[in-house]
CSV table of C-alpha atoms in Angstrom, one decimal:
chain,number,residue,atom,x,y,z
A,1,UNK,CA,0.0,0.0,0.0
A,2,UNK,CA,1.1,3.5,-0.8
A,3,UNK,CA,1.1,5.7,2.2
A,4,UNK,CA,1.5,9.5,2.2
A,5,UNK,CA,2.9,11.0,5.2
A,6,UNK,CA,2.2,14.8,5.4
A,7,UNK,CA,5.1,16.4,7.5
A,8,UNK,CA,8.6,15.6,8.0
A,9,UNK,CA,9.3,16.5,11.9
A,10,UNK,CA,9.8,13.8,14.1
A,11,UNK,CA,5.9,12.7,14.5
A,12,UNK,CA,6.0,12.3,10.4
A,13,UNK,CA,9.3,10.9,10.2
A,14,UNK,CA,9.2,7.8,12.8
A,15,UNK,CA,5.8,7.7,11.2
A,16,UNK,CA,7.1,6.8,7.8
A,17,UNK,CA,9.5,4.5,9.5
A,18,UNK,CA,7.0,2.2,11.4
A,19,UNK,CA,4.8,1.9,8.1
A,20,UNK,CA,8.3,1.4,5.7
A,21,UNK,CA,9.3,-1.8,8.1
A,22,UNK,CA,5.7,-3.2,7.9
A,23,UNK,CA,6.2,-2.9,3.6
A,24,UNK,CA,4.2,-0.4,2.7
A,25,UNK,CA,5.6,2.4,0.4
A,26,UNK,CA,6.0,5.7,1.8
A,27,UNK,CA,6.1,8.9,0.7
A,28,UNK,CA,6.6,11.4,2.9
A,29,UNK,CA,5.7,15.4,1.8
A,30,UNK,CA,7.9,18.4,4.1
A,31,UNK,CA,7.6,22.0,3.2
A,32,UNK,CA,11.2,22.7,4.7
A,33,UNK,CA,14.4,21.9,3.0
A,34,UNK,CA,15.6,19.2,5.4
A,35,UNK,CA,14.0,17.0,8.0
A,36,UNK,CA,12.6,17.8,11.8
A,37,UNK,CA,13.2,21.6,11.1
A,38,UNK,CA,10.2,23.1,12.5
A,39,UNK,CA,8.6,22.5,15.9
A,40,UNK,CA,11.3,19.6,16.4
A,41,UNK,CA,14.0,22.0,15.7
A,42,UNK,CA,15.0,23.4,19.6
A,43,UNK,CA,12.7,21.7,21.8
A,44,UNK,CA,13.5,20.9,25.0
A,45,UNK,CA,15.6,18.0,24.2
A,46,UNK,CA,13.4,15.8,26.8
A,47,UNK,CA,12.0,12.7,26.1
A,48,UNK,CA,9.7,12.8,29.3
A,49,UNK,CA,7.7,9.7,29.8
A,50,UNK,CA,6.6,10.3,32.9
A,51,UNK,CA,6.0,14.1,33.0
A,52,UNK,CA,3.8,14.1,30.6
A,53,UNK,CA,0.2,15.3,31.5
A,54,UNK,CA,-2.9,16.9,30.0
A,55,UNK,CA,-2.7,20.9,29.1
A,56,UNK,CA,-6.3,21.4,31.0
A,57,UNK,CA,-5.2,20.9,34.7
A,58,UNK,CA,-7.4,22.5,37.1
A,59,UNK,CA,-5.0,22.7,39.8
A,60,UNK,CA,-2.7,25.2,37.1
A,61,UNK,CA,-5.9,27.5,36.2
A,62,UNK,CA,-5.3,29.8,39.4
A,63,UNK,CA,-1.7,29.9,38.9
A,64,UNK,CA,-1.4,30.7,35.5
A,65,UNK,CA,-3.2,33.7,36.3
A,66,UNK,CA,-0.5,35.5,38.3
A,67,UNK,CA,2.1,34.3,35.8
A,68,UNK,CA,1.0,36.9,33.1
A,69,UNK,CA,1.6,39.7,35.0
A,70,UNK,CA,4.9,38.3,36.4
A,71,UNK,CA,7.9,39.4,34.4
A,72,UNK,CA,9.9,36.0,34.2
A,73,UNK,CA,6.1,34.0,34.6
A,74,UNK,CA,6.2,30.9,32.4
A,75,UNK,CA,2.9,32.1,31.2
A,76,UNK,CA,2.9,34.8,28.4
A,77,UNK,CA,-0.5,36.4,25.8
A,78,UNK,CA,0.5,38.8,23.3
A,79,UNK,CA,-2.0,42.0,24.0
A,80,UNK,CA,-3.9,42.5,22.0
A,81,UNK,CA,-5.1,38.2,21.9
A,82,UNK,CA,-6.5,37.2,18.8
A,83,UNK,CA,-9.5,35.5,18.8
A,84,UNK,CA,-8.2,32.6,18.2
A,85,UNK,CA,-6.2,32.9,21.4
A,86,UNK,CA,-9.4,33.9,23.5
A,87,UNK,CA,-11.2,30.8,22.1
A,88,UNK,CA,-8.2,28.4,23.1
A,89,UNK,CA,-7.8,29.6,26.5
A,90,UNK,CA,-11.7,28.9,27.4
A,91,UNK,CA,-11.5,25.9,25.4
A,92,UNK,CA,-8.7,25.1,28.0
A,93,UNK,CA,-10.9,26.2,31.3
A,94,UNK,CA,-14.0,24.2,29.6
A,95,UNK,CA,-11.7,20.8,29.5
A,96,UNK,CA,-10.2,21.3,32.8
A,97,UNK,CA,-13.8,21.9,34.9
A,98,UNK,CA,-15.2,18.9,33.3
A,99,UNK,CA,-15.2,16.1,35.9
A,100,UNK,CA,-13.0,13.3,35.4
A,101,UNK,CA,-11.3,14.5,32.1
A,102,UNK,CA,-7.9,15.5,33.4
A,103,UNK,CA,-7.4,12.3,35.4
A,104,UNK,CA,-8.9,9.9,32.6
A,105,UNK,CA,-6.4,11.9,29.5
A,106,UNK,CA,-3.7,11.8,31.9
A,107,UNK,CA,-3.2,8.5,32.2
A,108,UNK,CA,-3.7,8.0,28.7
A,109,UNK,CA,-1.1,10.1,28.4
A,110,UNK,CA,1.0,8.1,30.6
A,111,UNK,CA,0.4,5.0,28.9
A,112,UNK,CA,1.1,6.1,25.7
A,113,UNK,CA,4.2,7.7,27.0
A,114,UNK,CA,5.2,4.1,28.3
A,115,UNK,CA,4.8,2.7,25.3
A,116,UNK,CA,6.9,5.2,23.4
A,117,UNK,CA,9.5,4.9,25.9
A,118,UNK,CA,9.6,1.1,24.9
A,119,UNK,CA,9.2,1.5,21.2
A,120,UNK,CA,12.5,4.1,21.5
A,121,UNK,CA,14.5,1.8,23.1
A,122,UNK,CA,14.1,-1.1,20.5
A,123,UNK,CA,14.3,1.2,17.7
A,124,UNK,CA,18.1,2.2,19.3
A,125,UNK,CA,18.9,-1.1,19.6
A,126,UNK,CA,17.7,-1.9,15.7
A,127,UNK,CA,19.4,1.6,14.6
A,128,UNK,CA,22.5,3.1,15.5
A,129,UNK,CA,21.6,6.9,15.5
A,130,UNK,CA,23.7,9.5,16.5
A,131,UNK,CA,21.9,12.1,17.9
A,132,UNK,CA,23.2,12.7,21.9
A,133,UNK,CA,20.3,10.5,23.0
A,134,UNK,CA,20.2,8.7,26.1
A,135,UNK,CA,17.7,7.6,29.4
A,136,UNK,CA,19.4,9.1,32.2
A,137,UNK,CA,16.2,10.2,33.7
A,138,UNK,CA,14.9,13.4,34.6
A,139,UNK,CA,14.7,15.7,37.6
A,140,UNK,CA,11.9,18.0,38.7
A,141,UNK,CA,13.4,20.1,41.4
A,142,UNK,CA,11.6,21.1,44.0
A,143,UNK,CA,12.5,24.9,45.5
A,144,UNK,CA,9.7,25.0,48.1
A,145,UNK,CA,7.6,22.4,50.6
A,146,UNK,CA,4.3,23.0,49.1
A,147,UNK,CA,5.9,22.3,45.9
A,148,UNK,CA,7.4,18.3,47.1
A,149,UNK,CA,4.0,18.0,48.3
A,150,UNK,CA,2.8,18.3,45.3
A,151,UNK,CA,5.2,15.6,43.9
A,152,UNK,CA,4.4,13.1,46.4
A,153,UNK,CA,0.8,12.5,45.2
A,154,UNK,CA,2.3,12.8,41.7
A,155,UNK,CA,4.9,9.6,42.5
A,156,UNK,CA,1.4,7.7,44.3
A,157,UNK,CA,0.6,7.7,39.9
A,158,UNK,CA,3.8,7.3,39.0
A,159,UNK,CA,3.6,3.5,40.9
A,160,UNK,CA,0.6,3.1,40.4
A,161,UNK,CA,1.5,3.4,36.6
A,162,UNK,CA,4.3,1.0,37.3
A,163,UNK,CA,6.8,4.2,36.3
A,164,UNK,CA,9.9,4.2,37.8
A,165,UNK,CA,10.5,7.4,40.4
A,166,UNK,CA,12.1,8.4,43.4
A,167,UNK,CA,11.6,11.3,46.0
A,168,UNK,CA,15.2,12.6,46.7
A,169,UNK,CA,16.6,14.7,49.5
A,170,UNK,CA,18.5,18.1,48.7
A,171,UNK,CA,22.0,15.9,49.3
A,172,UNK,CA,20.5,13.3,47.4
A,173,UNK,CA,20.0,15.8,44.7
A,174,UNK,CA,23.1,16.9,44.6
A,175,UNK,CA,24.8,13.3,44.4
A,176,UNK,CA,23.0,13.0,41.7
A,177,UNK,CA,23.8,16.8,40.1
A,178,UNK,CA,27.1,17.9,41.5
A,179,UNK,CA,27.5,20.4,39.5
A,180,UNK,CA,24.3,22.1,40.6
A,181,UNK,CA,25.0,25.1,42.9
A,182,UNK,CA,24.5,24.3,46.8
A,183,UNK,CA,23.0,27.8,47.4
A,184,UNK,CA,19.1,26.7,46.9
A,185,UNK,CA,16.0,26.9,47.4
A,186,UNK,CA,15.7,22.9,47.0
A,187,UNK,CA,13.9,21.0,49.1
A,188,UNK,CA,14.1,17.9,47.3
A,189,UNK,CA,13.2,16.5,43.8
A,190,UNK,CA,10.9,13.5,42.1
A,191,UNK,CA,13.3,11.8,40.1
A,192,UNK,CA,11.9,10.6,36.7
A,193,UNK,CA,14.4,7.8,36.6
A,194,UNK,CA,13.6,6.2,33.0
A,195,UNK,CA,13.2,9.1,31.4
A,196,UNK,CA,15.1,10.3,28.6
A,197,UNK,CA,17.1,12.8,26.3
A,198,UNK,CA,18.3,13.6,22.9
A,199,UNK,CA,18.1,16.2,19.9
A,200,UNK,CA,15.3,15.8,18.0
A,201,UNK,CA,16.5,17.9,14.9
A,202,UNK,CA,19.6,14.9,15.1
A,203,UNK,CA,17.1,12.3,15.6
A,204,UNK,CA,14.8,13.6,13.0
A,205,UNK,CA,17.2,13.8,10.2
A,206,UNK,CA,19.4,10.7,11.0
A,207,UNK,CA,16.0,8.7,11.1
A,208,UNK,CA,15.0,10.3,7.9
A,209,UNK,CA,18.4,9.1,6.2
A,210,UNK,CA,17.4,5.3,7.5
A,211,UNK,CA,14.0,5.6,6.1
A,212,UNK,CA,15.6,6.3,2.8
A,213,UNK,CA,17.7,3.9,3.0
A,214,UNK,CA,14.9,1.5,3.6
A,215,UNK,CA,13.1,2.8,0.4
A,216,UNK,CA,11.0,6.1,1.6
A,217,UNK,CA,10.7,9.2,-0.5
A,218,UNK,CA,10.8,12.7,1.1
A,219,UNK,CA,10.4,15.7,-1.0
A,220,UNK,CA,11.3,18.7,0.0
A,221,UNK,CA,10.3,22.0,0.0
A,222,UNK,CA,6.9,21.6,-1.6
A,223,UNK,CA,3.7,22.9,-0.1
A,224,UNK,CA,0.3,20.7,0.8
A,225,UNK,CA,-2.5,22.7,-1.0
A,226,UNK,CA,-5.6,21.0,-0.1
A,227,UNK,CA,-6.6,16.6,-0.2
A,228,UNK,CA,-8.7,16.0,-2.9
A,229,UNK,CA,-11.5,14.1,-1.7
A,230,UNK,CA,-14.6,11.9,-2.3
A,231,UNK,CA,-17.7,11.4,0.3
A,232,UNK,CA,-15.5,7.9,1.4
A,233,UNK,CA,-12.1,8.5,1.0
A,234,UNK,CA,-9.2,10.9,0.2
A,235,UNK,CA,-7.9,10.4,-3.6
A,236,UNK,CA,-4.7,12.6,-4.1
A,237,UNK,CA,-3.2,15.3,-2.7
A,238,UNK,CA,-2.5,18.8,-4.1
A,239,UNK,CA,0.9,20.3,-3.7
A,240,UNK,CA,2.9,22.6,-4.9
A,241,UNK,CA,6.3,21.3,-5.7
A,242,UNK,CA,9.7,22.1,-5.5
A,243,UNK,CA,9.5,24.0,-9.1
A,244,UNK,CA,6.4,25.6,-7.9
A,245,UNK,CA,4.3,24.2,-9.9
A,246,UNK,CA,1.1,22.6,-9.0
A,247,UNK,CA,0.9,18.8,-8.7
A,248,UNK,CA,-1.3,15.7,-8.0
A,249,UNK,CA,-0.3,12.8,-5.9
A,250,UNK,CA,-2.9,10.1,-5.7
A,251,UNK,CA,-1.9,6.9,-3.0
A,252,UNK,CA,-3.8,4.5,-1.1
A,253,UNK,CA,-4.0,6.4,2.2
A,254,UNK,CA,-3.0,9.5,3.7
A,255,UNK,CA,-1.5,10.5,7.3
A,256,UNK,CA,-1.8,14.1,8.9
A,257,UNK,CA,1.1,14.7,10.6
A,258,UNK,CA,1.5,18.8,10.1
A,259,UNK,CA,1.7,20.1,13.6
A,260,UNK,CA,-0.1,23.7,13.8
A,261,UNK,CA,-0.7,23.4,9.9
A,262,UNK,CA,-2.9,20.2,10.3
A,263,UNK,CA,-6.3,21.9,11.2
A,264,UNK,CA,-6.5,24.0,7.5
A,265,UNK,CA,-5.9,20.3,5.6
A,266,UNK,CA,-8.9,18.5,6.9
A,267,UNK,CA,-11.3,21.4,8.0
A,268,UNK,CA,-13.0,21.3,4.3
A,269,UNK,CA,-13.6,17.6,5.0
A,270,UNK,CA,-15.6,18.4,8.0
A,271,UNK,CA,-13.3,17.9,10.4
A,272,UNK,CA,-12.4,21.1,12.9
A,273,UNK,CA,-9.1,20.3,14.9
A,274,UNK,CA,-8.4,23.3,17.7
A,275,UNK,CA,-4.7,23.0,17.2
A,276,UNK,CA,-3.3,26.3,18.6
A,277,UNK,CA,0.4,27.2,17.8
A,278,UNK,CA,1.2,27.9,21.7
A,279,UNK,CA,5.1,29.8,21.3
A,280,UNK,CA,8.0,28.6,23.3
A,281,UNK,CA,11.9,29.4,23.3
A,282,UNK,CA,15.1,27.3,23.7
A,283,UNK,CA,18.5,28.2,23.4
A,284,UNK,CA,21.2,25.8,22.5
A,285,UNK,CA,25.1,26.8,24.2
A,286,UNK,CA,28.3,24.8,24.0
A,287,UNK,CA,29.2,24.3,27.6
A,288,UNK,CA,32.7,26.3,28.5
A,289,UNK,CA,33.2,23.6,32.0
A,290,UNK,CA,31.4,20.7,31.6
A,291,UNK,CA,31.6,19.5,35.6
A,292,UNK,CA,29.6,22.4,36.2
A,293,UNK,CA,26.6,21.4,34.1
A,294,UNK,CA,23.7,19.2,34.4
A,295,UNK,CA,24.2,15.2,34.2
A,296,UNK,CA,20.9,15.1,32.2
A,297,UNK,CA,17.4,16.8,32.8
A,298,UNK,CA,16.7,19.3,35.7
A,299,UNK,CA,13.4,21.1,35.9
A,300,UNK,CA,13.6,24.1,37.6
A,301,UNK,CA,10.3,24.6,39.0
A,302,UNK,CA,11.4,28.8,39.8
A,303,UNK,CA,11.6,29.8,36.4
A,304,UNK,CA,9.6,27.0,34.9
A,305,UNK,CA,12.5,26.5,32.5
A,306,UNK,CA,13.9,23.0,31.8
A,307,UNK,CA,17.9,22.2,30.9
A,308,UNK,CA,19.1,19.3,29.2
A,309,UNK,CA,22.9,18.1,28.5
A,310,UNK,CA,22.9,17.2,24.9
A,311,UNK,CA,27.2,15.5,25.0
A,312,UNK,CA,28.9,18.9,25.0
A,313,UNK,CA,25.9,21.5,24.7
A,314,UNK,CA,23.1,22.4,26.9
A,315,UNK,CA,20.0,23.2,25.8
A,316,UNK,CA,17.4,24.9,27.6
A,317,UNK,CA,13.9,25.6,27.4
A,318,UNK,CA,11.0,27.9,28.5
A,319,UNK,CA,7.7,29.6,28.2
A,320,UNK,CA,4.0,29.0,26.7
A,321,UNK,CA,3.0,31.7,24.9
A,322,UNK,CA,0.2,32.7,23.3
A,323,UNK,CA,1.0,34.9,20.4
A,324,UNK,CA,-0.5,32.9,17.5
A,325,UNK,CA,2.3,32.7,14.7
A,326,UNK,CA,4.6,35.7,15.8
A,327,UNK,CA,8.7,34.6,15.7
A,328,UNK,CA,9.4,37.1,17.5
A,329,UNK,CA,12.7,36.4,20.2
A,330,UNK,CA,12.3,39.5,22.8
A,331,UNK,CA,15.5,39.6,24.5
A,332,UNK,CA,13.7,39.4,28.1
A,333,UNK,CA,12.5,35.6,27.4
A,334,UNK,CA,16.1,35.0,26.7
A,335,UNK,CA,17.4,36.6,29.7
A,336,UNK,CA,14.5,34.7,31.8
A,337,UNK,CA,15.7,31.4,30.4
A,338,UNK,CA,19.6,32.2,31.3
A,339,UNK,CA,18.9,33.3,34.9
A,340,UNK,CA,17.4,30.0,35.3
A,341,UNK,CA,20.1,28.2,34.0
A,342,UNK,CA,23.2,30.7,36.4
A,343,UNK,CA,21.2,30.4,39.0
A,344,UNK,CA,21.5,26.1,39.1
A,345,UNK,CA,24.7,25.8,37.3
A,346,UNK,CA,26.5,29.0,37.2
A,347,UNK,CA,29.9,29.4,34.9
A,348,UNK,CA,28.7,26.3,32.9
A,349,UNK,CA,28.4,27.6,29.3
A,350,UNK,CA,29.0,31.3,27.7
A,351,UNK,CA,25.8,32.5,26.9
A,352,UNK,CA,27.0,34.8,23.9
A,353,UNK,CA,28.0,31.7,22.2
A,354,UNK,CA,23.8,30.8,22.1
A,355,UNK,CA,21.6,29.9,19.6
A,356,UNK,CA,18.2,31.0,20.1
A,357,UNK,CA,15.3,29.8,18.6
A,358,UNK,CA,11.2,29.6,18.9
A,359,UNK,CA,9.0,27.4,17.8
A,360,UNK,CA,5.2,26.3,17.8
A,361,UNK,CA,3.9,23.4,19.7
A,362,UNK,CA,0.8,21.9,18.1
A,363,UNK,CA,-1.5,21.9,21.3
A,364,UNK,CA,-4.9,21.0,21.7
A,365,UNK,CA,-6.9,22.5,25.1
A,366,UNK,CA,-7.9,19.4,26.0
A,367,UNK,CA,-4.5,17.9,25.9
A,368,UNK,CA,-4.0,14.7,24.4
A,369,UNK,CA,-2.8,14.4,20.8
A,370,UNK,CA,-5.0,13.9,18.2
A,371,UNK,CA,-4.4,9.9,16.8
A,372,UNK,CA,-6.7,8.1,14.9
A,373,UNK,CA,-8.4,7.5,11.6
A,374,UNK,CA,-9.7,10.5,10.2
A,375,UNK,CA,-13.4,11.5,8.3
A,376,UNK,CA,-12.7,9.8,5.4
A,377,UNK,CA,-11.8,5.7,5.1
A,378,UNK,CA,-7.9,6.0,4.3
A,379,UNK,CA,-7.7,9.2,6.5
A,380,UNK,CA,-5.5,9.2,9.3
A,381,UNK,CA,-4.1,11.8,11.8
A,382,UNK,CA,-0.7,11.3,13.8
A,383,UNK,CA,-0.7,15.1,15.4
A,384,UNK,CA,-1.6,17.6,17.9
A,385,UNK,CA,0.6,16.2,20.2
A,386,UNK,CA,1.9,19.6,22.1
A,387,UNK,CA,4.9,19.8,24.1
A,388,UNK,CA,5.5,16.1,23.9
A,389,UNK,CA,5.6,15.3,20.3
A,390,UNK,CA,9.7,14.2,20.8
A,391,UNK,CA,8.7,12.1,23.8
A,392,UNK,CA,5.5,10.3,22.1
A,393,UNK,CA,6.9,10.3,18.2
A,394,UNK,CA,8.0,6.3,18.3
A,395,UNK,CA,4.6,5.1,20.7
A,396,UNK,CA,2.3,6.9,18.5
A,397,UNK,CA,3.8,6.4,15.4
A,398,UNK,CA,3.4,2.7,16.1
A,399,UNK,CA,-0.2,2.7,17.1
A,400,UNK,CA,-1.3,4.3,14.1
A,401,UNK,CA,0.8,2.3,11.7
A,402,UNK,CA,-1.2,-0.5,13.8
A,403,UNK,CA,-4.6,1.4,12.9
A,404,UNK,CA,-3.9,2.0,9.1
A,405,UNK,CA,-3.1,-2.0,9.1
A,406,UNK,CA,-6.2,-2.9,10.8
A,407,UNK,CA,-4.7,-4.3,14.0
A,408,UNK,CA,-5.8,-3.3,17.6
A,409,UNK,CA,-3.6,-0.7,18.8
A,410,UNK,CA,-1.1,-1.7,21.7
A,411,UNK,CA,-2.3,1.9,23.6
A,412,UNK,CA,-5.8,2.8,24.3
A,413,UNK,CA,-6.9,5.3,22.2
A,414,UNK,CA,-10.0,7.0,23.3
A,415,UNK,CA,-8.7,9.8,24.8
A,416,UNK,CA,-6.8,10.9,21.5
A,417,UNK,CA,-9.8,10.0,18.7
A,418,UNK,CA,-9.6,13.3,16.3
A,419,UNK,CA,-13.6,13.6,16.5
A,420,UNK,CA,-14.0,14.2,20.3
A,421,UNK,CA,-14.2,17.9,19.0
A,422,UNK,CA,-17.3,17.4,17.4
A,423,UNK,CA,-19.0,14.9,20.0
């Protein structure tokens, strides 16, 4: 069977991959010039099993309030908001007030995350990819009591999940981190001990090369116009290619896999998909004394900003933004991000050798990604999956290679079916 994937970050890409070792021909469609150069570009470097967790959490509703009139707050709206903005934030406080929802996409989420974790470590083991991956857990630190609190009924999930965690002591913290500064606040951390790193731009383009190798097509820099579709199933798609010149491609089935760009492909097939592009920043710094930097991932719960060692760089991460499609880098987010990191591991890296970047993560307000078959019969959608696309790229790209071949997915998948919208 002929399968277009559309969108080459890592979702598409380990997509194309699971469906390429089943035999089916693949041909995947990316509007950049290379591989995983959008949304997958400067993430957070995390692949965070266990963190993961729905976007509509009651418990965050009355914090996130302060944090948008904070000046390092994690939480950021561009003033004027769009409507579109307006209409995803009380999308978001609809899904977090409705009873049971958060709990029952959470562990969803957790499952899924599981399974990716699983489906990551045998594709290592098949592959040998070079992209400073590893699973040397994570760390969410903890900078005051009501915040371990909060972390102790998280690790009651965590075992009940059967995911592996610890609660550690500030010394125990610092065994584990010693090149974190001594000078606090810590009060502990939950220690996410299975979870894992890596550069997804790496990943995404090393895992493009194997797909190749195996037989896939990518093209490159052409631009999905619209699927061409019948009241049962999708016939062709219309792209504009690399020439710019308007082209059909027919194939047996089709997989949605465009981050923030899905919603416009399948809205004239009925379909409405509230992706929302929420805006977050990373930069990437070679580390000037590598003692002095983190082991793997530390969460620092003041700033809300997460660091990762990626071999002899650090990357670090922060902010949810709400600014539609703006690229924007104000200098202040930057700053936020570095005080963060010189305030945990001072003197590690030289912050005028950083690369910025920004980027859009495809989230829905409810939270979980959107996987499933689609409104026509050889429809499918891989996407939507937020701030964890990296961490659930090989789980979900399995399940819905499962889907497409008829099989009964190895996850659950009620929580992520792309018509809930509509129910």
């Amino acid at each position: 069977m002929h399968v277009v994937v559309i969108g080459g970050g890592v979702v598409g890409v380990t997509t194309a991959f699971e469906l390429s070792r089943r035999g089916h021909q693949v041909t995947v469609l990316e509007r950049h010039s290379i591989a995983g150069n959008e949304t997958s570009k400067g993430n957070a470097a995390q692949r965070s099993y266990g963190v993961v967790y729905p976007w509509a959490d009651p418990s965050m509703v009355f914090k996130a309030l302060p944090w948008l009139f904070k000046q390092d707050g994690p939480l950021k709206l561009r003033m004027p908001p769009s409507l579109d903005a307006v209409q995803f934030m009380f999308s978001t406080l609809r899904y977090a007030w409705s009873p049971g929802l958060f709990g029952f996409n959470k562990r969803a989420m957790l499952r899924l995350g599981i399974h990716s974790r699983e489906r990551f470590l045998k594709l290592e083991e098949e592959l040998s990819l070079a992209f400073d991956g590893g699973h040397r857990g994570l760390l969410q630190l903890a900078s005051t009591p009501d915040e371990l609190e909060v972390y102790r009924g998280t690790q009651r999930l965590l075992n009940e999940m059967g995911i592996a965690s610890r609660l550690l002591t500030p010394e125990q913290v610092y065994e584990a981190e010693p090149g974190m500064a001594r000078n606090g606040p810590l009060y502990g951390a939950l220690s996410y001990d299975t979870d894992g790193t890596g550069d997804c731009h790496l990943f995404s383009r090393e895992l493009a090369k194997a797909c190749e190798d195996k037989g896939v097509q990518f093209r490159y820099g052409v631009q999905v116009e619209r699927l061409k579709a019948n009241s049962q199933t999708v016939e062709s798609v219309i792209l504009r290619n690399e020439n710019g010149q308007q082209e059909t491609l027919a194939a047996d089935a089709f997989v949605i896999s465009a981050g923030c760009w899905s919603p416009e492909l399948v809205r004239p097939l009925g379909l409405k998909l509230p992706i929302y592009p929420v805006k977050g920043y990373s930069i990437t710094v070679p580390l000037k004394n590598p003692e002095k930097a983190p082991v793997s991932t530390i969460h620092d719960d003041n700033y809300k900003v997460v660091s990762t060692r990626l071999g002899d760089r650090l990357r670090s991460t922060g902010f949810v933004e709400l600014a539609d499609f703006n690229r924007d880098i104000p200098e202040a987010r930057i700053a936020t991000i570095w005080k963060s990191v010189e305030s945990r591991y001072p003197g590690c890296a030289d912050l005028s050798a950083a690369e910025t970047w920004t980027g859009f993560r495809p989230m829905t307000p409810d939270g979980p990604a959107i996987i499933g078959r689609g409104p026509r019969n050889n429809l499918y959608l891989n996407t939507g999956h937020g701030t964890f696309g990296w961490t659930f790229s090989a789980g979900s790209a399995d399940v819905i290679a499962q889907v497409i071949d008829g099989e009964e997915p190895a996850v659950c998948l009620d929580a992520f079916r792309p018509g809930r919208y509509q129910e």
